[in-house]
Amino acid sequence: MAERRLSGSAIREYSHGATVQENTAACAGERGMVKRSAAGDSAGSEIVAAAVDRGLGALDEWQAKALLAGYGITVPEGALAHNEDEAVDVARRLDGPVALKAIGSHIGHKTERGLVALDLRGDEAVRTAARLLLALTEGQGALLLVERMVGGSREFMIGMKRDPLFGPVVMFGIGGIFAEAHKDIALGVTPLEDRDIEGMLTGIRASALLGDFRGLPPVDRASLAGAIRALARVATDHPGVTEIDVNPLIVEGSTPVAADALVILDPAAEARSSAVSSTPRVTSSPDLTPLFAPRAVAVVGASDDPHKWGGSLLRNLIDGGFAGPIYPVNGRGGTVCGLPAFASVAELPEAPDLALIALGAAHVNAVVAQCGERGIPVAVVVAAGFAEAGEEGAAAEAELVRRARASGVTLIGPNCMGLLATHSRLHAVGFLELRPKPGALSIISQSGNIGVQLVTRAERRGIGIDKYVSVGNQASTSALDVLDALGDDPQTAAALVYLEGVGDGRRFIDVMRRITRKKPVVVLRGGLTEYGRRAAASHTGAMAGSADVFMAAARQTGCLVRTGPDESMDLALCLSALPMPKGRRVAVMTLGGGWGVLAADELARNDLELAALEPRVLADLDELLPDYWCRSNPVDLVTAIGPDVSNRALTVLAESEAVDAVVVLGVLRSPSTGWTSDDPESAGVPGGPGRGDFNAAEIAFLEHVTRLMASTGKPIINVPLRPLEAATFPGGARHDPVFLYSPVAAVRALAAMAWYGEYAAAAQAGAPTGTPVKEDPR
């Protein structure tokens, strides 16, 4: 089949004012398909501009296909006709079966209204169909679109729609009349990189249709990717184009052809930028060094009463061992909690780096202005009663932001719980005494109570925390700003962020792409459902946005989204404490077959592989295990064995070149390591001879795990036979052993780590064109 290219002038002839001869001449010649010309973009602009000038809400199919052809999307050869005679004339020139459609600027839902006739052959069939379609649309100014009939059994669809937070979003999926029933689609948020588009193509359930399928040739992936990229370009070039729907996109041979197309317009938007791009974009974050490592801190509203915000903040600062000066500010002066107090910010002997403002909402604005006058760079406002409280509160919050910016003060909050910076011994959280050990995981939260819950769990389970920041209403400084500031922080190896909404989708994409190239980010996401969005608005005023679009943006930018505190904390812990797997091959070592079966099932569900055991590995294990061991992966240790066998078997697996990660099931807290519930001393109770909750045999095993991770660079996750409160073994190494509560949890964490490792490697290497990244398992 020959293909034809339209010149710019030919595309401009795609108009209702052209004669049938002119229209047909634009597509005359051999049977073929219309593709883009060098002048296509300019002609496409003229089509959109002309429709906008007429105040149209949509392009008709003829105009829509002309626009798409101008951007390189293949469309069927065809022309417009005004009556049945012209329709017959066009069909003769196309030399083959044709499709006939009644189109017009106010005609929609053509299929449902019976305004499409397919596979017409011969003059009489065309004439009869044309007569019927014109009768059905009498008085609606309809014209007839006559096109060469596109043949193909695979139908996809592509489209574009503008999201209020993220801007243009492109869609790819299974098309045809059953598209809504299949609901098999993948989304991509612009700007689209090559690997984003490849991820969309492989992201649908029916992606096998793109390859050799039942004797059909593979789809031309370059053309398909080009069509997706073209829709993104149309959206960028034409803010007035709010929606594009190409369905079906029929694969003829190997070439995708736009058999139908709809373009929706917003004439008022063409003259201005889109809602997302017209908002002033924040491209850099404020300097938060004074927040994380202040040399001195003022507590405004300080009190001796620990049941008040000012009292609890001050007491926690003192008890936490903050080494710098602490300045209580209280209108009465005197002393507070044994420290000299000052009647106002203006009376402070120096300008501290950080002010914690624990006053009612009505007094906050004036104090923030005083902080600016005194040269205090950062203020944390814990008071509620702002945007989350309704219109009046929102107005007060807007004034607070104005005052802060005018005064040169970086504002955190309002309506927040405070912050921790363990390496600075800064414990500035109200009411609760949080004392997590220093570590490599930082936590940022839009919600104060969720943030406190996460830090409390980390403290209880022995997970080290570097920083925790409660951002509250994010009136001026957002969770993304704080995350951006942690991007180059050497003390933070991974971040866990609780989000209920994304105020600026483009900012989300920019920050996440920057950070995830260097360190992993886990997003605990609230507000993904309608119920959750309403609940979020009731206490933070967060704008949640479309869940599907958010998930697409998260996938493209390499962040790992979870919806439960436990799973998100487990994953964040593994990402911060363990080496990253170099691949997806996993060895499972288990004391008992049942857990091995569950682990194997979960590996398959999460696109991980059971590592093949090399002959050398089998021979080494034969020497350690009874003759009747399974000689396969999962490796069942079968009988009650001593800790030495566990150590040696684990060494054999971890050092295998065919293994990228190891999951150890049931060895800890089992009789094989000498633990018995009747012997609290050997159980390693706190204060006993063991370290933490572990006996001597378990300590030896865990120290061996630590050495193996250091020597092999491979993650090893332990699942104890009986539950442990602790989540890590305090070995003091860069990579400490981690304990999760079930085989399923361990495998899911490894799958997410493998996905992130692939994403980060591709991003750091510049992700060559066509490099696929598997879906994040969720």
Short mmCIF file of C-alpha atoms in Angstrom, two decimals, residues 327-334 341-351 370 374:
data_model
loop_
_atom_site.label_atom_id
_atom_site.label_comp_id
_atom_site.label_asym_id
_atom_site.label_seq_id
_atom_site.Cartn_x
_atom_site.Cartn_y
_atom_site.Cartn_z
CA TYR A 327 14.98 31.78 73.85
CA PRO A 328 11.47 31.67 75.39
CA VAL A 329 9.33 34.63 74.30
CA ASN A 330 6.50 35.49 76.69
CA GLY A 331 4.80 38.84 77.17
CA ARG A 332 5.46 38.71 80.93
CA GLY A 333 9.19 38.15 80.63
CA GLY A 334 10.79 36.61 83.71
CA ALA A 341 12.27 34.85 78.93
CA PHE A 342 11.88 37.88 76.68
CA ALA A 343 8.78 40.03 76.36
CA SER A 344 8.95 40.21 72.54
CA VAL A 345 10.92 39.03 69.55
CA ALA A 346 12.46 42.49 69.28
CA GLU A 347 14.13 42.05 72.69
CA LEU A 348 16.00 38.86 71.81
CA PRO A 349 19.78 39.19 72.32
CA GLU A 350 20.42 37.75 68.84
CA ALA A 351 18.45 36.69 65.81
CA GLN A 370 8.41 40.93 63.88
CA ARG A 374 14.55 40.86 63.72
#
